[in-house]
C-alpha angles and dihedrals in degrees: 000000000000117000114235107238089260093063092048093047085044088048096053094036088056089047093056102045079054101057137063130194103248132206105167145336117198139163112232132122126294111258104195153014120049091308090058109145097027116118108259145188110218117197111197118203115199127241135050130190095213130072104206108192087228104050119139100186098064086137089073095052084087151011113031124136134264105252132182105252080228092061089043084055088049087048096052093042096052088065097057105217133154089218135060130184116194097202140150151107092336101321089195095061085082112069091216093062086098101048081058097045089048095048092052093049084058098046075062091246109149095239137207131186125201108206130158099232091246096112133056112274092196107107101036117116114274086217089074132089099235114200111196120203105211105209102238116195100272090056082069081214095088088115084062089062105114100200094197095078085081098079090060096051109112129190080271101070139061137225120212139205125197109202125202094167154320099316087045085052095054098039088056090047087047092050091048095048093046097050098024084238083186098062098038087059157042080240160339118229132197122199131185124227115256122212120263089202128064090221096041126120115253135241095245112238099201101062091055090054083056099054099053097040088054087046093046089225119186091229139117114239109215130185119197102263103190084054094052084054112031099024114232105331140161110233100034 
């Protein structure tokens, strides 16, 4: 039996839209957002279009396996756990990201998903916590940001700020002013850098704590906490 050229278009169309390209997926406690502290499976899809000078998950830029989106789902179940983060990388640089955010909402799974706010959030499932990174100046990918993405945020979803110092700081209050972040959102939350490097200088805390306690913002400082417990390393 030979295949006209639209099966086989048809064939290979349906095995993509059913594969991701996979780095890890782990069980450890969340580390951020509100659902810092849960126990969490974190399903980490490879590849990102941005190059943030602070990243700290440069292993997932390349590399990974092509997994069916049905043997990522087996993987996450057989953690059992309540909570799921589909993270990277940037998860929504692959298409399929929100068939797999979609099957696990309706494996019942409460489901985030870390993205840099470079790509369209649009069609991602409602049902999701979306926490948007909003690219600050020291990232040198503020240009990436897509704005837009702000008029499909819900009370449901939560915008980030990673801060690496005081015109990060300002850029991020001025952000929150111009677009009411606190009112388009569950929160806002603002991160400090932490360092890459054992021997770095650190972003200090304290002074961030400061800052927003002088300018009464309506934020959520958080600190990293898997960091804070395991170091810098990949897989927590």
């Amino acid at each position: 039996h030979v295949r006209s050229r639209r099966q086989r278009q048809m064939c290979i169309r349906d095995s993509s839209d059913s594969t991701l390209r996979l780095t890890e997926v782990f069980c450890s406690l969340q580390g951020e957002s509100s659902w810092v502290g849960e126990r969490t499976v974190f399903v980490r899809l490879t590849g990102c279009p941005l190059r943030c000078t602070y990243c700290d998950t440069a292993y997932a830029f390349h590399g990974g396996d092509i997994v069916a989106i049905d043997e990522v789902l087996r993987q996450v179940k057989k953690h059992a756990a309540k909570y799921v983060c589909v993270t990277g990388g940037e998860p929504l640089a692959q298409p399929n990201c929100v068939h797999l955010l979609r099957h696990l909402c309706d494996m019942g799974f409460n489901v985030s998903l870390e993205t840099s706010g470079a790509i369209d959030i649009a069609l991602v499932d409602l049902r999701v916590k979306r926490i948007v990174d909003l690219k600050t100046p020291s990232s040198g990918e503020q240009q990436k940001n897509l704005m837009a993405n702000i008029q499909h945020l819900s009370a449901r979803d939560e915008v980030k700020f990673v801060i690496g110092d005081r015109q990060d700081y300002d850029w991020a209050k001025a952000t929150l002013a111009q677009y009411s972040l606190q009112d388009a959102v569950a929160h806002v939350l603002f991160s400090p850098v932490f360092p890459l490097e054992p021997d770095a200088k650190a972003f200090n805390y304290r002074d961030l704590a400061d800052w927003i306690v002088a300018d009464n913002l309506p934020v959520r400082m958080q600190l990293q906490q898997h960091k804070l417990i395991w170091g810098d390393q990949p897989g927590y």
